[in-house]
Tab-separated table of C-alpha atoms in Angstrom:
chain	number	residue	atom	x	y	z
J	1	ARG	CA	-18.602	6.882	6.849
J	2	LYS	CA	-16.440	9.345	8.744
J	3	THR	CA	-12.831	9.450	7.623
J	4	THR	CA	-9.746	10.983	9.133
J	5	PRO	CA	-7.929	13.814	7.314
J	6	ARG	CA	-5.545	12.986	4.485
J	7	ILE	CA	-2.213	14.780	4.248
J	8	TRP	CA	-1.353	15.856	0.696
J	9	LEU	CA	2.132	16.611	-0.622
J	10	PRO	CA	2.803	18.023	-4.101
J	11	HIS	CA	5.792	15.857	-5.064
J	12	ARG	CA	8.429	13.433	-3.823
J	13	ALA	CA	10.894	16.259	-3.085
J	14	ALA	CA	8.548	17.599	-0.388
J	15	LEU	CA	8.545	14.161	1.219
J	16	ALA	CA	12.367	14.170	1.237
J	17	VAL	CA	12.365	17.534	3.016
J	18	ILE	CA	9.906	16.257	5.618
J	19	GLU	CA	12.079	13.179	6.186
J	20	MET	CA	15.192	15.310	6.700
J	21	LEU	CA	13.415	17.600	9.192
J	22	GLY	CA	11.889	14.670	11.063
J	23	TYR	CA	15.121	12.762	11.669
J	24	ARG	CA	17.009	15.941	12.491
J	25	TYR	CA	14.663	17.419	15.087
J	26	ARG	CA	12.615	14.614	16.667
J	27	THR	CA	15.379	13.788	19.192
J	28	ASN	CA	17.294	17.087	19.110
J	29	ARG	CA	17.884	18.077	22.748
J	30	GLN	CA	18.722	21.642	21.783
J	31	ALA	CA	15.300	22.144	20.148
J	32	SER	CA	12.149	23.066	22.048
J	33	GLU	CA	9.465	20.539	22.940
J	34	GLY	CA	7.212	21.849	20.187
J	35	ILE	CA	9.941	21.486	17.551
J	36	ARG	CA	10.672	17.917	18.701
J	37	LEU	CA	6.952	17.121	18.448
J	38	LEU	CA	6.875	18.451	14.871
J	39	GLY	CA	9.958	16.396	14.100
J	40	GLY	CA	8.255	13.277	15.452
J	41	GLN	CA	5.192	13.995	13.327
J	42	CYS	CA	7.350	14.363	10.195
J	43	ALA	CA	9.150	11.084	10.926
J	44	ALA	CA	5.844	9.287	11.501
J	45	LEU	CA	4.483	10.617	8.201
J	46	VAL	CA	7.502	9.355	6.284
J	47	ALA	CA	7.242	5.948	7.980
J	48	GLU	CA	3.545	5.751	7.059
J	49	THR	CA	4.262	6.356	3.359
J	50	ARG	CA	6.270	3.100	3.246
J	51	ARG	CA	3.290	0.959	4.268
J	52	PRO	CA	1.676	-0.629	1.182
J	53	GLY	CA	-1.714	0.867	0.375
J	54	GLN	CA	-1.649	3.450	3.167
J	55	GLN	CA	-4.413	6.072	2.947
J	56	VAL	CA	-3.033	8.792	5.245
J	57	VAL	CA	-0.337	10.470	3.130
J	58	ALA	CA	-0.951	11.231	-0.562
J	59	VAL	CA	1.838	12.436	-2.882
J	60	ALA	CA	-0.012	14.102	-5.753
J	61	GLY	CA	2.796	13.735	-8.294
J	62	ASP	CA	3.132	9.994	-7.693
J	63	LEU	CA	-0.624	9.452	-7.919
J	64	LEU	CA	-0.907	11.322	-11.217
J	65	ARG	CA	2.039	9.480	-12.799
J	66	THR	CA	0.521	6.156	-11.727
J	67	HIS	CA	-2.764	6.775	-13.543
J	68	VAL	CA	-1.775	9.002	-16.493
J	69	ALA	CA	0.434	8.282	-19.514
J	70	THR	CA	1.648	11.417	-21.346
J	71	GLY	CA	4.284	10.164	-23.782
J	72	GLN	CA	6.822	12.808	-22.767
J	73	SER	CA	10.157	11.976	-21.168
J	74	PRO	CA	10.075	10.512	-17.617
J	75	ALA	CA	12.084	13.497	-16.361
J	76	LYS	CA	9.287	15.861	-17.403
J	77	ASP	CA	6.660	13.568	-15.907
J	78	PHE	CA	8.373	14.130	-12.558
J	79	HIS	CA	7.807	17.877	-12.998
J	80	PRO	CA	4.285	18.517	-11.618
J	81	ARG	CA	3.555	21.565	-13.758
J	82	ALA	CA	4.688	19.847	-16.955
J	83	LEU	CA	2.553	16.825	-16.090
J	84	LEU	CA	-0.528	18.977	-15.402
J	85	GLU	CA	-0.238	20.616	-18.818
J	86	TRP	CA	-1.022	17.227	-20.400
J	87	ILE	CA	-3.877	16.319	-18.064
J	88	ASP	CA	-5.638	19.687	-18.086
J	89	PRO	CA	-4.398	21.551	-21.204
J	90	LEU	CA	-5.339	25.123	-22.020
J	91	PRO	CA	-7.625	25.661	-25.048
J	92	GLY	CA	-5.690	26.248	-28.263
J	93	VAL	CA	-2.304	25.334	-26.743
J	94	TYR	CA	-0.463	22.174	-27.746
J	95	PRO	CA	0.317	20.260	-24.502
J	96	ALA	CA	3.901	19.392	-25.518
J	97	VAL	CA	4.769	23.073	-26.011
J	98	ALA	CA	3.079	24.123	-22.772
J	99	ALA	CA	4.834	21.318	-20.877
J	100	ASP	CA	8.253	22.414	-22.197
J	101	GLN	CA	7.611	25.959	-21.016
J	102	ALA	CA	6.319	24.800	-17.641
J	103	ALA	CA	9.363	22.581	-17.079
J	104	ILE	CA	11.623	25.657	-17.122
J	105	GLN	CA	10.128	26.922	-13.866
J	106	PRO	CA	11.261	24.988	-10.749
J	107	ALA	CA	8.518	23.059	-8.982
J	108	ALA	CA	10.242	21.170	-6.174
J	109	ALA	CA	10.285	23.619	-3.237
J	110	MET	CA	12.734	25.836	-5.166
J	111	LEU	CA	12.686	29.511	-6.053
J	112	MET	CA	13.072	30.965	-9.521
J	113	ARG	CA	16.692	31.710	-10.401
J	114	GLN	CA	16.427	35.488	-10.099
J	115	TYR	CA	14.670	35.308	-6.719
J	116	ASP	CA	17.112	32.723	-5.399
J	117	ASP	CA	20.055	34.946	-6.383
J	118	GLU	CA	18.357	37.931	-4.734
J	119	VAL	CA	17.917	36.021	-1.484
J	120	GLU	CA	21.593	34.994	-1.471
J	121	GLU	CA	22.651	38.620	-1.981
J	122	LEU	CA	20.383	39.798	0.841
J	123	ARG	CA	21.503	37.183	3.418
J	124	PRO	CA	24.679	39.012	4.575
J	125	VAL	CA	22.771	42.314	4.658
J	126	ALA	CA	19.958	40.770	6.713
J	127	LYS	CA	22.429	39.878	9.481
J	128	ARG	CA	23.191	43.532	10.108
J	129	ALA	CA	21.383	45.657	12.645
J	130	GLY	CA	19.470	48.776	11.809
J	131	THR	CA	17.096	49.822	9.066
J	132	GLU	CA	19.070	48.257	6.213
J	133	GLY	CA	19.134	44.821	7.848
J	134	GLU	CA	15.434	44.981	8.730
J	135	ALA	CA	14.532	45.878	5.116
J	136	ALA	CA	16.612	42.959	3.812
J	137	ARG	CA	14.946	40.522	6.213
J	138	LYS	CA	11.526	41.796	5.202
J	139	ARG	CA	12.326	41.355	1.493
J	140	ILE	CA	13.568	37.789	2.087
J	141	GLU	CA	10.359	36.960	3.948
J	142	GLU	CA	8.281	38.346	1.068
J	143	ILE	CA	10.152	36.207	-1.487
J	144	LEU	CA	9.891	33.053	0.609
J	145	TRP	CA	6.221	33.683	1.356
J	146	GLU	CA	5.459	34.145	-2.335
J	147	GLY	CA	7.305	30.920	-3.151
J	148	ALA	CA	5.341	29.041	-0.480
J	149	LEU	CA	2.053	30.346	-1.908
J	150	GLN	CA	3.041	29.180	-5.393
J	151	GLU	CA	3.869	25.735	-4.006
J	152	TRP	CA	0.499	25.634	-2.245
J	153	ALA	CA	-1.307	26.612	-5.456
J	154	LEU	CA	0.515	23.818	-7.296
J	155	LEU	CA	-0.586	21.316	-4.643
J	156	GLU	CA	-4.229	22.441	-4.889
J	157	SER	CA	-4.122	22.184	-8.674
J	158	ALA	CA	-2.590	18.695	-8.601
J	159	ARG	CA	-5.063	17.447	-6.014
J	160	GLY	CA	-8.048	18.875	-7.878
J	161	THR	CA	-6.806	17.362	-11.141
J	162	TYR	CA	-6.414	13.954	-9.509
J	163	TRP	CA	-9.968	13.975	-8.131
J	164	GLY	CA	-11.165	15.166	-11.541
J	165	LEU	CA	-9.946	11.918	-13.136
J	166	ASN	CA	-12.942	10.115	-11.561
J	167	LEU	CA	-10.966	6.952	-10.948
J	168	LEU	CA	-12.615	3.774	-9.718
J	169	GLU	CA	-12.499	3.531	-5.944
J	170	LEU	CA	-11.198	0.330	-4.362
J	171	ARG	CA	-14.249	-0.309	-2.236
J	172	GLY	CA	-13.666	-1.993	1.071
J	173	TRP	CA	-9.992	-1.064	1.157
J	174	VAL	CA	-9.310	-0.293	4.823
J	175	PRO	CA	-5.707	-1.358	5.477
J	176	GLU	CA	-5.653	-0.290	9.096
J	177	ASP	CA	-7.562	1.768	11.612
J	178	ASP	CA	-7.046	5.210	10.073
J	179	ALA	CA	-8.042	6.981	13.286
J	180	TRP	CA	-5.343	5.119	15.229
J	181	VAL	CA	-2.713	5.875	12.584
J	182	PHE	CA	-3.575	9.563	12.469
J	183	SER	CA	-3.579	9.865	16.263
J	184	ARG	CA	-0.109	8.297	16.354
J	185	ILE	CA	1.103	10.822	13.790
J	186	ALA	CA	-0.562	13.776	15.553
J	187	GLU	CA	1.115	12.851	18.847
J	188	GLY	CA	4.469	12.367	17.154
J	189	ARG	CA	4.744	8.764	18.364
J	190	TYR	CA	7.102	7.030	16.022
J	191	TRP	CA	9.403	4.130	16.691
J	192	ARG	CA	11.522	1.843	14.567
J	193	PRO	CA	11.610	-1.774	15.775
J	194	THR	CA	15.064	-3.168	16.468
J	195	ARG	CA	14.391	-6.479	18.199
J	196	ALA	CA	13.406	-9.686	16.458
J	197	ASP	CA	9.828	-9.658	17.755
J	198	GLY	CA	9.155	-6.072	16.639
J	199	LEU	CA	10.787	-6.564	13.248
J	200	SER	CA	8.808	-9.743	12.581
J	201	ALA	CA	5.554	-7.996	13.523
J	202	ALA	CA	6.306	-5.056	11.219
J	203	LEU	CA	7.240	-7.400	8.374
J	204	LEU	CA	4.062	-9.442	8.818
J	205	ASP	CA	1.881	-6.324	8.821
J	206	GLU	CA	3.516	-4.961	5.661
J	207	GLU	CA	3.205	-8.297	3.851
J	208	HIS	CA	-0.464	-8.555	4.806
J	209	ALA	CA	-1.126	-4.981	3.661
J	210	ALA	CA	0.567	-5.702	0.311
J	211	GLU	CA	-1.544	-8.853	-0.152
J	212	VAL	CA	-4.775	-7.002	0.641
J	213	LEU	CA	-3.879	-4.198	-1.785
J	214	LEU	CA	-3.085	-6.680	-4.579
J	215	ASP	CA	-6.355	-8.517	-3.939
J	216	ARG	CA	-8.380	-5.296	-4.191
J	217	GLU	CA	-6.599	-4.220	-7.349
J	218	ILE	CA	-7.221	-7.567	-9.071
J	219	ARG	CA	-10.906	-7.451	-8.144
J	220	TYR	CA	-11.594	-3.887	-9.300
J	221	ASP	CA	-9.058	-3.297	-12.090
J	222	ARG	CA	-9.991	-5.109	-15.305
J	223	LEU	CA	-6.502	-4.895	-16.824
J	224	LEU	CA	-4.778	-6.209	-13.708
J	225	ARG	CA	-7.350	-9.009	-13.493
J	226	GLU	CA	-6.553	-10.000	-17.072
J	227	LYS	CA	-2.860	-10.182	-16.212
J	228	ALA	CA	-3.748	-12.320	-13.205
J	229	ARG	CA	-5.818	-14.560	-15.483
J	230	LEU	CA	-2.820	-15.092	-17.775
J	231	ALA	CA	-0.807	-16.067	-14.702
J	232	GLY	CA	-3.530	-18.439	-13.479
J	233	ARG	CA	-4.526	-16.362	-10.440
J	234	ALA	CA	-7.971	-15.520	-11.858
J	235	MET	CA	-10.460	-17.839	-13.583
J	236	TYR	CA	-13.518	-17.179	-15.721
J	237	CYS	CA	-15.864	-20.173	-15.654
J	238	THR	CA	-19.417	-21.354	-16.310
J	239	VAL	CA	-21.580	-23.050	-13.681
J	240	LEU	CA	-22.597	-26.501	-14.952
J	241	MET	CA	-24.442	-27.804	-11.919
J	242	VAL	CA	-25.404	-26.821	-8.386
J	243	ASP	CA	-25.901	-29.619	-5.844
J	244	GLN	CA	-27.653	-28.271	-2.743
J	245	PRO	CA	-30.003	-30.778	-1.034
J	246	LYS	CA	-31.566	-28.131	1.218
J	247	SER	CA	-32.065	-24.652	-0.205
J	248	GLY	CA	-30.067	-21.962	1.565
J	249	CYS	CA	-28.065	-24.400	3.704
J	250	HIS	CA	-24.841	-26.365	3.723
J	251	PRO	CA	-23.660	-28.618	2.165
J	252	CYS	CA	-23.539	-27.094	-1.300
J	253	HIS	CA	-21.357	-28.201	-4.235
J	254	VAL	CA	-20.904	-26.751	-7.711
J	255	ARG	CA	-19.404	-28.023	-10.949
J	256	LEU	CA	-17.588	-25.379	-12.985
J	257	GLU	CA	-16.186	-25.443	-16.487
J	258	THR	CA	-13.411	-23.276	-17.892
J	259	ASP	CA	-11.388	-23.382	-21.095
J	260	GLN	CA	-8.591	-21.318	-19.600
J	261	GLU	CA	-5.185	-22.700	-20.531
J	262	VAL	CA	-3.247	-21.611	-17.437
J	263	LEU	CA	-4.688	-22.724	-14.082
J	264	ARG	CA	-2.731	-22.502	-10.818
J	265	ILE	CA	-5.244	-24.392	-8.722
J	266	ARG	CA	-5.270	-27.796	-7.056
J	267	ARG	CA	-7.325	-29.654	-4.471
J	268	GLY	CA	-7.854	-27.416	-1.465
J	269	THR	CA	-7.397	-24.125	-3.315
J	270	ALA	CA	-9.754	-21.412	-2.025
J	271	LEU	CA	-11.359	-19.145	-4.629
J	272	SER	CA	-13.610	-16.126	-4.237
J	273	SER	CA	-15.946	-14.231	-6.545
J	274	LEU	CA	-15.089	-10.630	-7.399
J	275	ASP	CA	-17.553	-9.122	-4.930
J	276	GLY	CA	-16.621	-11.655	-2.231
J	277	SER	CA	-20.175	-12.950	-1.853
J	278	VAL	CA	-19.258	-16.513	-2.894
J	279	GLU	CA	-16.249	-18.533	-1.754
J	280	ILE	CA	-15.466	-22.067	-2.860
J	281	ARG	CA	-12.849	-24.734	-2.101
J	282	VAL	CA	-11.675	-26.994	-4.930
J	283	GLU	CA	-12.276	-30.710	-4.349
J	284	GLN	CA	-11.628	-32.293	-7.747
J	285	LEU	CA	-10.164	-31.387	-11.146
J	286	GLU	CA	-11.050	-33.163	-14.404
J	287	HIS	CA	-8.901	-32.215	-17.360
J	288	GLU	CA	-8.413	-33.831	-20.736
J	289	PRO	CA	-6.028	-32.473	-23.390
J	290	GLY	CA	-7.850	-30.310	-25.895
J	291	LYS	CA	-10.984	-30.061	-23.755
J	292	ALA	CA	-12.257	-27.709	-21.064
J	293	THR	CA	-11.392	-28.269	-17.406
J	294	VAL	CA	-14.239	-29.295	-15.092
J	295	ILE	CA	-13.885	-28.342	-11.421
J	296	THR	CA	-15.909	-29.726	-8.546
J	297	ALA	CA	-15.903	-27.429	-5.523
J	298	GLN	CA	-17.623	-26.973	-2.196
J	299	VAL	CA	-19.305	-23.638	-1.520
J	300	THR	CA	-17.988	-22.426	1.830
J	301	LYS	CA	-19.638	-19.003	1.696
J	302	GLY	CA	-22.713	-17.781	-0.168
J	303	VAL	CA	-25.114	-20.732	0.134
J	304	ARG	CA	-28.168	-18.551	0.654
J	305	ARG	CA	-30.696	-18.322	-2.151
J	306	SER	CA	-29.794	-14.694	-2.868
J	307	SER	CA	-26.098	-15.409	-3.478
J	308	VAL	CA	-25.721	-19.082	-4.387
J	309	PRO	CA	-24.604	-19.631	-8.041
J	310	VAL	CA	-27.188	-20.693	-10.601
J	311	GLU	CA	-26.655	-23.122	-13.466
J	312	GLY	CA	-25.524	-21.260	-16.567
J	313	ASP	CA	-23.995	-18.333	-14.647
J	314	HIS	CA	-20.647	-16.962	-15.783
J	315	ILE	CA	-18.478	-16.064	-12.786
J	316	ASP	CA	-14.985	-14.656	-12.263
J	317	PHE	CA	-13.076	-16.296	-9.409
J	318	VAL	CA	-9.736	-15.155	-7.957
J	319	ASP	CA	-7.343	-16.817	-5.539
J	320	SER	CA	-5.785	-13.593	-4.220
J	321	THR	CA	-7.755	-13.498	-0.949
J	322	PRO	CA	-5.135	-12.755	1.746
J	323	PHE	CA	-4.721	-15.107	4.656
J	324	GLY	CA	-5.835	-13.535	7.933
J	325	GLY	CA	-3.177	-14.825	10.284
J	326	HIS	CA	-3.594	-12.269	13.056
J	327	PHE	CA	-5.252	-14.758	15.416
J	328	MET	CA	-2.382	-17.189	14.860
J	329	LYS	CA	0.130	-14.373	15.285
J	330	ARG	CA	-1.300	-13.381	18.665
J	331	GLY	CA	-0.949	-16.985	19.858
J	332	ILE	CA	2.657	-17.169	18.680
J	333	TYR	CA	3.530	-13.865	20.332
J	334	ARG	CA	1.874	-14.896	23.570
J	335	THR	CA	3.935	-18.099	23.696
J	336	MET	CA	7.083	-16.189	22.726
J	337	TYR	CA	6.672	-13.653	25.532
J	338	GLU	CA	5.885	-16.342	28.110
J	339	HIS	CA	9.107	-18.230	27.407
J	340	GLY	CA	11.307	-15.184	26.771
J	341	HIS	CA	13.766	-17.092	24.604
J	342	PRO	CA	17.176	-15.362	24.425
J	343	LEU	CA	17.322	-15.723	20.619
J	344	VAL	CA	14.293	-13.439	20.399
J	345	PHE	CA	14.880	-10.990	23.241
J	346	GLY	CA	18.665	-10.783	23.037
J	347	GLY	CA	19.471	-12.416	26.376
J	348	GLU	CA	22.315	-14.737	27.264
J	349	LEU	CA	22.177	-18.253	25.885
J	350	GLY	CA	22.290	-21.146	28.294
J	351	SER	CA	25.265	-23.453	28.495
J	352	ALA	CA	25.487	-26.236	25.948
J	353	ARG	CA	24.460	-29.684	27.098
J	354	ARG	CA	24.582	-33.094	25.570
J	355	ARG	CA	21.309	-34.542	24.351
J	356	ASP	CA	20.932	-38.319	24.499
J	357	THR	CA	19.492	-39.724	21.269
J	358	ASP	CA	17.860	-43.084	20.843
J	359	VAL	CA	19.144	-44.425	17.506
J	360	GLY	CA	16.380	-47.024	17.378
J	361	LYS	CA	13.676	-44.368	17.506
J	362	LEU	CA	15.324	-42.431	14.672
J	363	SER	CA	15.498	-45.539	12.506
J	364	SER	CA	11.838	-46.360	13.068
J	365	ALA	CA	10.877	-42.769	12.258
J	366	LEU	CA	12.823	-42.877	8.996
J	367	GLN	CA	11.219	-46.185	8.084
J	368	THR	CA	7.762	-44.707	8.693
J	369	LEU	CA	8.553	-41.754	6.436
J	370	ARG	CA	9.703	-44.096	3.652
J	371	GLU	CA	6.497	-46.087	3.858
J	372	GLN	CA	4.364	-42.953	3.629
């Protein structure tokens, strides 16, 4: 499928520079319209990096440290060149020695010491008029241009090394409409919510994105799935029986057996197979100490002959499927905007008034709760 461009940064320091430029120039009235647009784009990029699982901005250093363990000190792992020496070592060179040598050279948008000192010496000369000042300015531009090219080469090397790891792709991971996100960044449209309604919407979106990312990781990462199994969020079971009166149609029930010690499920718990083709809802649990647990569940998705479980199958189920509450959220927001409550929109509260309470109704309500 067609994808929007991805913006790559070499390390976290580059992201800090972009954040500083964005917040300094996006609303600067003394800057030109083009500079303010670039500032808005930088601010939008930084805001996008905080969304869990976002696919628009990629920091190469963070990605490599997430998937590679070197054994060297964490400080050296944060040095991109030292980290690359372990991932893609030169023939006949011990990676630890090469990493120590690489760590001497700055790799966070900084010049080598001798070039940085030369630039500082040339700055007062460059402010002068005439041939001497022009030569100083030209030399400063050459040094800065060479430093920028080295930074670009480091970014290309880190990105190529990351793709060379051949990591497993989280299939189906589309956290948001990438085209919409990239268009917002390209136009420099960035805003930070300040009211209760905007803050709640942003919080809900981030929580949902984090849940979707965790669900994808559990499904496609074997080690994370094993940790989820120890916590009771994943279950490996055997199909004992399939009760489906009419082939390929509802209703369909299955009986599952698992000897897993930790189970965080109860009646009503929704479980899904790793590929998402089968979804079940727990109806009954039968457990005896020292014996396997038998689960009776209704198949809510996957009743067709091509996907329905078969007796004797061994299936992994997870309960990490995120709740899609966007339809409910739209209804809540619609009601909230219609009433315009001052606690939400910051208006003036109405005057306090006395509310008459029927004590008899409260007593009957309490009695009903006790009986239930």
